[in-house]
Amino acid sequence: MKFCRYCNKKISWFGGIDHSVCEKTASGHISHIHKYTKDQILKGTFDISSVPESFKKAEKYLSSSEVSDALAYGYTVAIEDLADDGMIDNEEVDLVYNFINNFVENSNETQKEVLDWVNVYGANNTFLQSRTIYEFNQGELPNAEPPSGIIMNKGEKFIYSWASVSCHALNIKTKFRGRSTGGSYRLSKKISLRHTEHRGKPVSYSEWKRIGKGELAITNKHLYFLGYGESRDIKERLSKVISLEPVSDGFIVNINLKTRPAYRFEMNSGEAWMASNFLMGAQE
């Protein structure tokens, strides 16, 4: 026998009592905590010591882990709303830390412990990236160390880097499409002459050639790819970058060069969005 985690009644392994009502009630409580948490964070009025009866009712019905996850999810959605323009400004930072510090004040946990707990769905990475973009647009360079493989020129300033990025280069090739015609002519018993004519035309085509995995880095002058192991390095001037294209697994950098017209970098969507913003900002 097993028991319903909400009403604590027995459930037979082979069927029996229908507990879909319990599950539906729990789902409603979880959704309520999601929305309440998000709304209160965005208003700057979240206070875990003074929640409404509906919140207390949800806390009583759900398990502590379900309440914890619901709060973390509400926090995540709030961060996504704050970062919907790609940045989190100073006023929005205050809204986030009002929520975090409220838990610090009403629990025995440190700020770091609270931040780790609410990061169940990766919200802190979104917050950090959005905040870094905002500061960069305000003229502040990120506080990050350049990779050891970068040798920068005079006046060149490091901005940011991303590890474990896959890189491909776009190669333009030419092949001939057509056919050959002609005939053979016997000049003697042992010698024949073959006369041919090629009736074809050159056709250009492109293909992505894998360079390998490495570290993508951006300065105010160059785009670098520092390959791991046997993978080669890349260094391109930002002045040669003509456009950026987002793709499902990263982004493409189009270069104003015939021999190497584009590079594709594979990374998660958050990192690709951040790298694209830094590239555009560094070119200005």
mmCIF file of C-alpha atoms in Angstrom:
data_model
loop_
_atom_site.group_PDB
_atom_site.id
_atom_site.type_symbol
_atom_site.label_atom_id
_atom_site.label_comp_id
_atom_site.label_asym_id
_atom_site.label_seq_id
_atom_site.Cartn_x
_atom_site.Cartn_y
_atom_site.Cartn_z
ATOM 1 C CA MET A 1 0.000 0.000 0.000
ATOM 2 C CA LYS A 2 1.045 3.596 -0.514
ATOM 3 C CA PHE A 3 -0.401 6.866 0.759
ATOM 4 C CA CYS A 4 -1.460 10.115 -0.916
ATOM 5 C CA ARG A 5 1.100 12.737 0.039
ATOM 6 C CA TYR A 6 -1.641 15.329 0.520
ATOM 7 C CA CYS A 7 -4.621 13.667 2.215
ATOM 8 C CA ASN A 8 -2.577 10.762 3.649
ATOM 9 C CA LYS A 9 -5.200 8.195 2.627
ATOM 10 C CA LYS A 10 -4.200 4.774 1.399
ATOM 11 C CA ILE A 11 -3.825 4.174 -2.324
ATOM 12 C CA SER A 12 -3.809 0.639 -3.710
ATOM 13 C CA TRP A 13 -1.039 -0.269 -6.140
ATOM 14 C CA PHE A 14 -3.757 -1.743 -8.364
ATOM 15 C CA GLY A 15 -6.074 1.263 -8.336
ATOM 16 C CA GLY A 16 -8.641 2.419 -5.813
ATOM 17 C CA ILE A 17 -9.181 5.907 -4.469
ATOM 18 C CA ASP A 18 -8.890 8.662 -7.085
ATOM 19 C CA HIS A 19 -6.508 11.340 -5.807
ATOM 20 C CA SER A 20 -6.577 13.560 -8.905
ATOM 21 C CA VAL A 21 -8.517 16.142 -6.859
ATOM 22 C CA CYS A 22 -5.635 16.314 -4.376
ATOM 23 C CA GLU A 23 -3.138 16.770 -7.214
ATOM 24 C CA LYS A 24 -5.276 19.494 -8.780
ATOM 25 C CA THR A 25 -5.528 21.330 -5.443
ATOM 26 C CA ALA A 26 -1.765 21.105 -4.975
ATOM 27 C CA SER A 27 -1.166 22.424 -8.497
ATOM 28 C CA GLY A 28 -3.419 25.408 -7.741
ATOM 29 C CA HIS A 29 -1.491 26.213 -4.564
ATOM 30 C CA ILE A 30 1.848 25.975 -6.385
ATOM 31 C CA SER A 31 0.614 28.313 -9.124
ATOM 32 C CA HIS A 32 -0.565 30.766 -6.462
ATOM 33 C CA ILE A 33 2.892 30.856 -4.832
ATOM 34 C CA HIS A 34 4.499 31.324 -8.269
ATOM 35 C CA LYS A 35 2.353 34.343 -9.087
ATOM 36 C CA TYR A 36 2.386 35.877 -5.608
ATOM 37 C CA THR A 37 6.167 35.661 -5.367
ATOM 38 C CA LYS A 38 6.741 37.139 -8.812
ATOM 39 C CA ASP A 39 4.246 39.983 -8.325
ATOM 40 C CA GLN A 40 5.588 40.936 -4.904
ATOM 41 C CA ILE A 41 9.206 40.932 -6.110
ATOM 42 C CA LEU A 42 8.333 43.223 -9.016
ATOM 43 C CA LYS A 43 6.463 45.565 -6.669
ATOM 44 C CA GLY A 44 9.285 45.510 -4.119
ATOM 45 C CA THR A 45 6.870 44.482 -1.360
ATOM 46 C CA PHE A 46 7.731 40.824 -0.717
ATOM 47 C CA ASP A 47 7.813 39.958 2.989
ATOM 48 C CA ILE A 48 7.821 36.301 3.986
ATOM 49 C CA SER A 49 6.837 37.247 7.562
ATOM 50 C CA SER A 50 3.623 38.901 6.383
ATOM 51 C CA VAL A 51 2.007 36.753 3.717
ATOM 52 C CA PRO A 52 -1.774 36.501 3.080
ATOM 53 C CA GLU A 53 -3.957 33.613 4.268
ATOM 54 C CA SER A 54 -4.007 32.118 0.773
ATOM 55 C CA PHE A 55 -0.219 31.771 0.910
ATOM 56 C CA LYS A 56 -0.346 30.257 4.407
ATOM 57 C CA LYS A 57 -2.992 27.793 3.238
ATOM 58 C CA ALA A 58 -0.735 26.741 0.368
ATOM 59 C CA GLU A 59 2.223 26.326 2.757
ATOM 60 C CA LYS A 60 0.135 24.081 4.990
ATOM 61 C CA TYR A 61 -1.118 21.890 2.143
ATOM 62 C CA LEU A 62 2.177 21.460 0.273
ATOM 63 C CA SER A 63 5.433 19.867 1.377
ATOM 64 C CA SER A 64 8.313 22.127 2.381
ATOM 65 C CA SER A 65 10.264 21.189 -0.769
ATOM 66 C CA GLU A 66 7.277 22.067 -2.974
ATOM 67 C CA VAL A 67 6.944 25.468 -1.304
ATOM 68 C CA SER A 68 10.677 26.054 -1.645
ATOM 69 C CA ASP A 69 10.663 25.167 -5.351
ATOM 70 C CA ALA A 70 7.554 27.306 -5.953
ATOM 71 C CA LEU A 71 9.248 30.331 -4.363
ATOM 72 C CA ALA A 72 12.372 29.735 -6.439
ATOM 73 C CA TYR A 73 10.287 29.471 -9.606
ATOM 74 C CA GLY A 74 8.471 32.728 -8.820
ATOM 75 C CA TYR A 75 11.877 34.368 -8.303
ATOM 76 C CA THR A 76 13.061 32.997 -11.662
ATOM 77 C CA VAL A 77 10.053 34.366 -13.544
ATOM 78 C CA ALA A 78 10.527 37.746 -11.846
ATOM 79 C CA ILE A 79 14.183 37.848 -12.963
ATOM 80 C CA GLU A 80 13.127 36.996 -16.534
ATOM 81 C CA ASP A 81 10.567 39.828 -16.482
ATOM 82 C CA LEU A 82 13.160 42.301 -15.175
ATOM 83 C CA ALA A 83 15.627 41.209 -17.871
ATOM 84 C CA ASP A 84 13.132 41.285 -20.757
ATOM 85 C CA ASP A 85 14.960 44.294 -22.273
ATOM 86 C CA GLY A 86 18.310 42.525 -21.985
ATOM 87 C CA MET A 87 19.460 44.461 -18.926
ATOM 88 C CA ILE A 88 18.816 44.866 -15.201
ATOM 89 C CA ASP A 89 19.338 48.423 -13.993
ATOM 90 C CA ASN A 90 20.058 49.736 -10.472
ATOM 91 C CA GLU A 91 16.412 50.079 -9.455
ATOM 92 C CA GLU A 92 15.692 46.531 -10.585
ATOM 93 C CA VAL A 93 18.697 45.266 -8.612
ATOM 94 C CA ASP A 94 17.129 46.761 -5.490
ATOM 95 C CA LEU A 95 13.924 44.788 -6.149
ATOM 96 C CA VAL A 96 15.883 41.532 -6.359
ATOM 97 C CA TYR A 97 17.904 42.137 -3.205
ATOM 98 C CA ASN A 98 14.837 43.244 -1.283
ATOM 99 C CA PHE A 99 13.525 39.693 -1.833
ATOM 100 C CA ILE A 100 16.859 38.000 -1.019
ATOM 101 C CA ASN A 101 17.565 40.065 2.092
ATOM 102 C CA ASN A 102 14.035 39.524 3.395
ATOM 103 C CA PHE A 103 14.771 35.802 3.605
ATOM 104 C CA VAL A 104 18.132 36.492 5.233
ATOM 105 C CA GLU A 105 16.446 38.611 7.901
ATOM 106 C CA ASN A 106 13.733 36.025 8.558
ATOM 107 C CA SER A 107 15.870 32.893 8.588
ATOM 108 C CA ASN A 108 19.201 31.600 9.818
ATOM 109 C CA GLU A 109 20.624 31.511 6.298
ATOM 110 C CA THR A 110 23.289 33.758 4.790
ATOM 111 C CA GLN A 111 22.786 35.765 1.615
ATOM 112 C CA LYS A 112 24.912 33.255 -0.313
ATOM 113 C CA GLU A 113 22.809 30.359 0.986
ATOM 114 C CA VAL A 114 19.585 32.075 -0.078
ATOM 115 C CA LEU A 115 21.026 32.860 -3.529
ATOM 116 C CA ASP A 116 22.071 29.228 -3.946
ATOM 117 C CA TRP A 117 18.608 28.023 -2.899
ATOM 118 C CA VAL A 118 16.649 30.269 -5.317
ATOM 119 C CA ASN A 119 18.963 29.313 -8.167
ATOM 120 C CA VAL A 120 17.164 25.993 -8.764
ATOM 121 C CA TYR A 121 16.127 27.112 -12.263
ATOM 122 C CA GLY A 122 19.294 29.054 -13.149
ATOM 123 C CA ALA A 123 17.933 32.541 -12.439
ATOM 124 C CA ASN A 124 21.203 33.846 -10.995
ATOM 125 C CA ASN A 125 22.995 33.378 -14.308
ATOM 126 C CA THR A 126 20.305 35.422 -16.086
ATOM 127 C CA PHE A 127 20.625 38.083 -13.401
ATOM 128 C CA LEU A 128 24.431 38.217 -13.692
ATOM 129 C CA GLN A 129 24.420 38.386 -17.483
ATOM 130 C CA SER A 130 21.730 41.089 -17.604
ATOM 131 C CA ARG A 131 23.497 43.093 -14.939
ATOM 132 C CA THR A 132 26.856 42.799 -16.701
ATOM 133 C CA ILE A 133 25.337 44.009 -19.983
ATOM 134 C CA TYR A 134 23.805 47.013 -18.204
ATOM 135 C CA GLU A 135 27.119 47.974 -16.590
ATOM 136 C CA PHE A 136 28.943 47.495 -19.901
ATOM 137 C CA ASN A 137 26.499 49.838 -21.641
ATOM 138 C CA GLN A 138 27.197 52.348 -18.863
ATOM 139 C CA GLY A 139 30.892 52.260 -19.742
ATOM 140 C CA GLU A 140 32.026 49.787 -17.068
ATOM 141 C CA LEU A 141 34.134 46.824 -18.162
ATOM 142 C CA PRO A 142 33.326 43.494 -16.480
ATOM 143 C CA ASN A 143 35.608 42.527 -13.625
ATOM 144 C CA ALA A 144 37.026 39.452 -15.360
ATOM 145 C CA GLU A 145 40.516 38.109 -16.014
ATOM 146 C CA PRO A 146 41.583 37.497 -19.650
ATOM 147 C CA PRO A 147 42.486 33.950 -20.694
ATOM 148 C CA SER A 148 46.204 33.155 -20.585
ATOM 149 C CA GLY A 149 46.372 32.637 -24.357
ATOM 150 C CA ILE A 150 45.518 36.230 -25.284
ATOM 151 C CA ILE A 151 48.358 38.573 -26.207
ATOM 152 C CA MET A 152 46.760 42.008 -26.464
ATOM 153 C CA ASN A 153 48.106 44.997 -28.352
ATOM 154 C CA LYS A 154 48.731 48.433 -26.884
ATOM 155 C CA GLY A 155 45.425 50.099 -26.041
ATOM 156 C CA GLU A 156 43.494 46.837 -26.277
ATOM 157 C CA LYS A 157 41.176 46.067 -23.348
ATOM 158 C CA PHE A 158 39.757 42.692 -22.412
ATOM 159 C CA ILE A 159 35.960 42.508 -22.029
ATOM 160 C CA TYR A 160 34.794 38.920 -21.430
ATOM 161 C CA SER A 161 35.332 35.254 -22.330
ATOM 162 C CA TRP A 162 33.347 32.006 -22.446
ATOM 163 C CA ALA A 163 34.835 28.534 -21.999
ATOM 164 C CA SER A 164 33.994 25.277 -23.824
ATOM 165 C CA VAL A 165 32.620 26.901 -26.998
ATOM 166 C CA SER A 166 32.492 24.927 -30.267
ATOM 167 C CA CYS A 167 33.575 26.823 -33.364
ATOM 168 C CA HIS A 168 32.982 26.236 -37.090
ATOM 169 C CA ALA A 169 34.303 28.266 -40.036
ATOM 170 C CA LEU A 170 32.358 28.780 -43.267
ATOM 171 C CA ASN A 171 34.390 27.657 -46.273
ATOM 172 C CA ILE A 172 33.534 28.711 -49.827
ATOM 173 C CA LYS A 173 34.503 26.102 -52.416
ATOM 174 C CA THR A 174 34.147 25.716 -56.176
ATOM 175 C CA LYS A 175 33.372 22.644 -58.234
ATOM 176 C CA PHE A 176 32.625 22.162 -61.924
ATOM 177 C CA ARG A 177 29.283 20.883 -63.062
ATOM 178 C CA GLY A 178 28.921 19.569 -66.619
ATOM 179 C CA ARG A 179 30.288 16.835 -68.888
ATOM 180 C CA SER A 180 33.162 16.017 -71.214
ATOM 181 C CA THR A 181 32.785 15.219 -74.951
ATOM 182 C CA GLY A 182 35.201 13.977 -77.609
ATOM 183 C CA GLY A 183 36.474 10.938 -79.402
ATOM 184 C CA SER A 184 39.490 8.702 -79.959
ATOM 185 C CA TYR A 185 41.497 8.571 -83.171
ATOM 186 C CA ARG A 186 43.905 5.722 -83.968
ATOM 187 C CA LEU A 187 47.127 7.044 -85.447
ATOM 188 C CA SER A 188 48.904 3.692 -85.647
ATOM 189 C CA LYS A 189 48.634 0.155 -84.382
ATOM 190 C CA LYS A 190 49.984 1.155 -80.952
ATOM 191 C CA ILE A 191 49.095 4.847 -80.667
ATOM 192 C CA SER A 192 45.678 6.500 -80.234
ATOM 193 C CA LEU A 193 44.845 10.171 -79.816
ATOM 194 C CA ARG A 194 42.045 11.206 -77.434
ATOM 195 C CA HIS A 195 40.404 14.565 -78.156
ATOM 196 C CA THR A 196 38.165 15.930 -75.348
ATOM 197 C CA GLU A 197 36.220 19.070 -74.631
ATOM 198 C CA HIS A 198 34.879 19.983 -71.163
ATOM 199 C CA ARG A 199 31.452 21.568 -71.273
ATOM 200 C CA GLY A 200 30.848 22.669 -67.726
ATOM 201 C CA LYS A 201 30.769 25.717 -65.481
ATOM 202 C CA PRO A 202 32.144 26.503 -62.021
ATOM 203 C CA VAL A 203 29.648 26.310 -59.177
ATOM 204 C CA SER A 204 30.379 27.814 -55.776
ATOM 205 C CA TYR A 205 29.120 26.178 -52.597
ATOM 206 C CA SER A 206 29.706 26.596 -48.901
ATOM 207 C CA GLU A 207 30.197 24.238 -45.991
ATOM 208 C CA TRP A 208 30.830 24.578 -42.278
ATOM 209 C CA LYS A 209 34.195 23.145 -41.254
ATOM 210 C CA ARG A 210 34.620 22.292 -37.588
ATOM 211 C CA ILE A 211 37.568 24.040 -35.965
ATOM 212 C CA GLY A 212 37.044 22.488 -32.559
ATOM 213 C CA LYS A 213 36.345 23.465 -28.985
ATOM 214 C CA GLY A 214 37.953 26.341 -27.129
ATOM 215 C CA GLU A 215 37.480 29.666 -25.372
ATOM 216 C CA LEU A 216 35.718 32.574 -27.047
ATOM 217 C CA ALA A 217 37.055 35.966 -25.943
ATOM 218 C CA ILE A 218 36.214 39.570 -26.838
ATOM 219 C CA THR A 219 38.296 42.712 -26.449
ATOM 220 C CA ASN A 220 37.583 46.245 -27.629
ATOM 221 C CA LYS A 221 39.618 45.467 -30.773
ATOM 222 C CA HIS A 222 39.400 41.759 -31.566
ATOM 223 C CA LEU A 223 37.379 38.570 -31.480
ATOM 224 C CA TYR A 224 39.471 35.610 -30.309
ATOM 225 C CA PHE A 225 38.937 31.876 -30.331
ATOM 226 C CA LEU A 226 41.572 30.029 -28.314
ATOM 227 C CA GLY A 227 41.376 26.387 -29.326
ATOM 228 C CA TYR A 228 41.873 23.504 -26.931
ATOM 229 C CA GLY A 229 44.383 20.779 -27.816
ATOM 230 C CA GLU A 230 44.816 20.451 -31.586
ATOM 231 C CA SER A 231 42.140 23.053 -32.397
ATOM 232 C CA ARG A 232 43.598 26.147 -34.025
ATOM 233 C CA ASP A 233 43.264 29.717 -32.750
ATOM 234 C CA ILE A 234 41.349 32.544 -34.442
ATOM 235 C CA LYS A 235 41.872 36.283 -34.208
ATOM 236 C CA GLU A 236 39.655 38.678 -36.144
ATOM 237 C CA ARG A 237 39.390 42.459 -36.016
ATOM 238 C CA LEU A 238 36.011 43.712 -34.822
ATOM 239 C CA SER A 239 36.121 46.233 -37.672
ATOM 240 C CA LYS A 240 35.738 43.265 -40.056
ATOM 241 C CA VAL A 241 32.528 42.045 -38.383
ATOM 242 C CA ILE A 242 29.574 43.098 -40.538
ATOM 243 C CA SER A 243 26.642 41.346 -38.827
ATOM 244 C CA LEU A 244 25.528 38.764 -36.249
ATOM 245 C CA GLU A 245 22.893 36.054 -36.707
ATOM 246 C CA PRO A 246 21.271 34.166 -33.813
ATOM 247 C CA VAL A 247 20.791 30.427 -34.388
ATOM 248 C CA SER A 248 19.252 27.701 -32.250
ATOM 249 C CA ASP A 249 22.595 26.527 -30.854
ATOM 250 C CA GLY A 250 24.495 29.830 -30.608
ATOM 251 C CA PHE A 251 25.210 32.613 -33.090
ATOM 252 C CA ILE A 252 26.999 33.354 -36.376
ATOM 253 C CA VAL A 253 29.536 36.140 -36.879
ATOM 254 C CA ASN A 254 29.696 37.347 -40.496
ATOM 255 C CA ILE A 255 33.120 38.683 -41.513
ATOM 256 C CA ASN A 256 33.919 41.031 -44.405
ATOM 257 C CA LEU A 257 36.503 38.657 -45.883
ATOM 258 C CA LYS A 258 36.158 36.358 -48.917
ATOM 259 C CA THR A 259 38.480 33.668 -47.558
ATOM 260 C CA ARG A 260 36.654 33.303 -44.226
ATOM 261 C CA PRO A 261 33.218 34.942 -44.506
ATOM 262 C CA ALA A 262 31.691 33.620 -41.256
ATOM 263 C CA TYR A 263 32.187 31.748 -37.988
ATOM 264 C CA ARG A 264 29.564 29.852 -36.029
ATOM 265 C CA PHE A 265 29.904 29.564 -32.256
ATOM 266 C CA GLU A 266 27.896 26.934 -30.400
ATOM 267 C CA MET A 267 26.875 27.926 -26.854
ATOM 268 C CA ASN A 268 23.695 28.104 -24.785
ATOM 269 C CA SER A 269 21.165 30.817 -25.606
ATOM 270 C CA GLY A 270 21.987 32.975 -22.567
ATOM 271 C CA GLU A 271 25.715 33.008 -23.299
ATOM 272 C CA ALA A 272 25.119 33.592 -27.027
ATOM 273 C CA TRP A 273 22.857 36.548 -26.257
ATOM 274 C CA MET A 274 25.461 37.993 -23.873
ATOM 275 C CA ALA A 275 28.350 37.503 -26.326
ATOM 276 C CA SER A 276 26.325 39.144 -29.118
ATOM 277 C CA ASN A 277 25.612 42.166 -26.927
ATOM 278 C CA PHE A 278 29.275 42.547 -26.016
ATOM 279 C CA LEU A 279 30.310 42.261 -29.673
ATOM 280 C CA MET A 280 27.849 44.937 -30.773
ATOM 281 C CA GLY A 281 28.808 47.188 -27.859
ATOM 282 C CA ALA A 282 32.544 46.795 -28.470
ATOM 283 C CA GLN A 283 32.127 47.882 -32.099
ATOM 284 C CA GLU A 284 30.490 51.200 -31.174
#
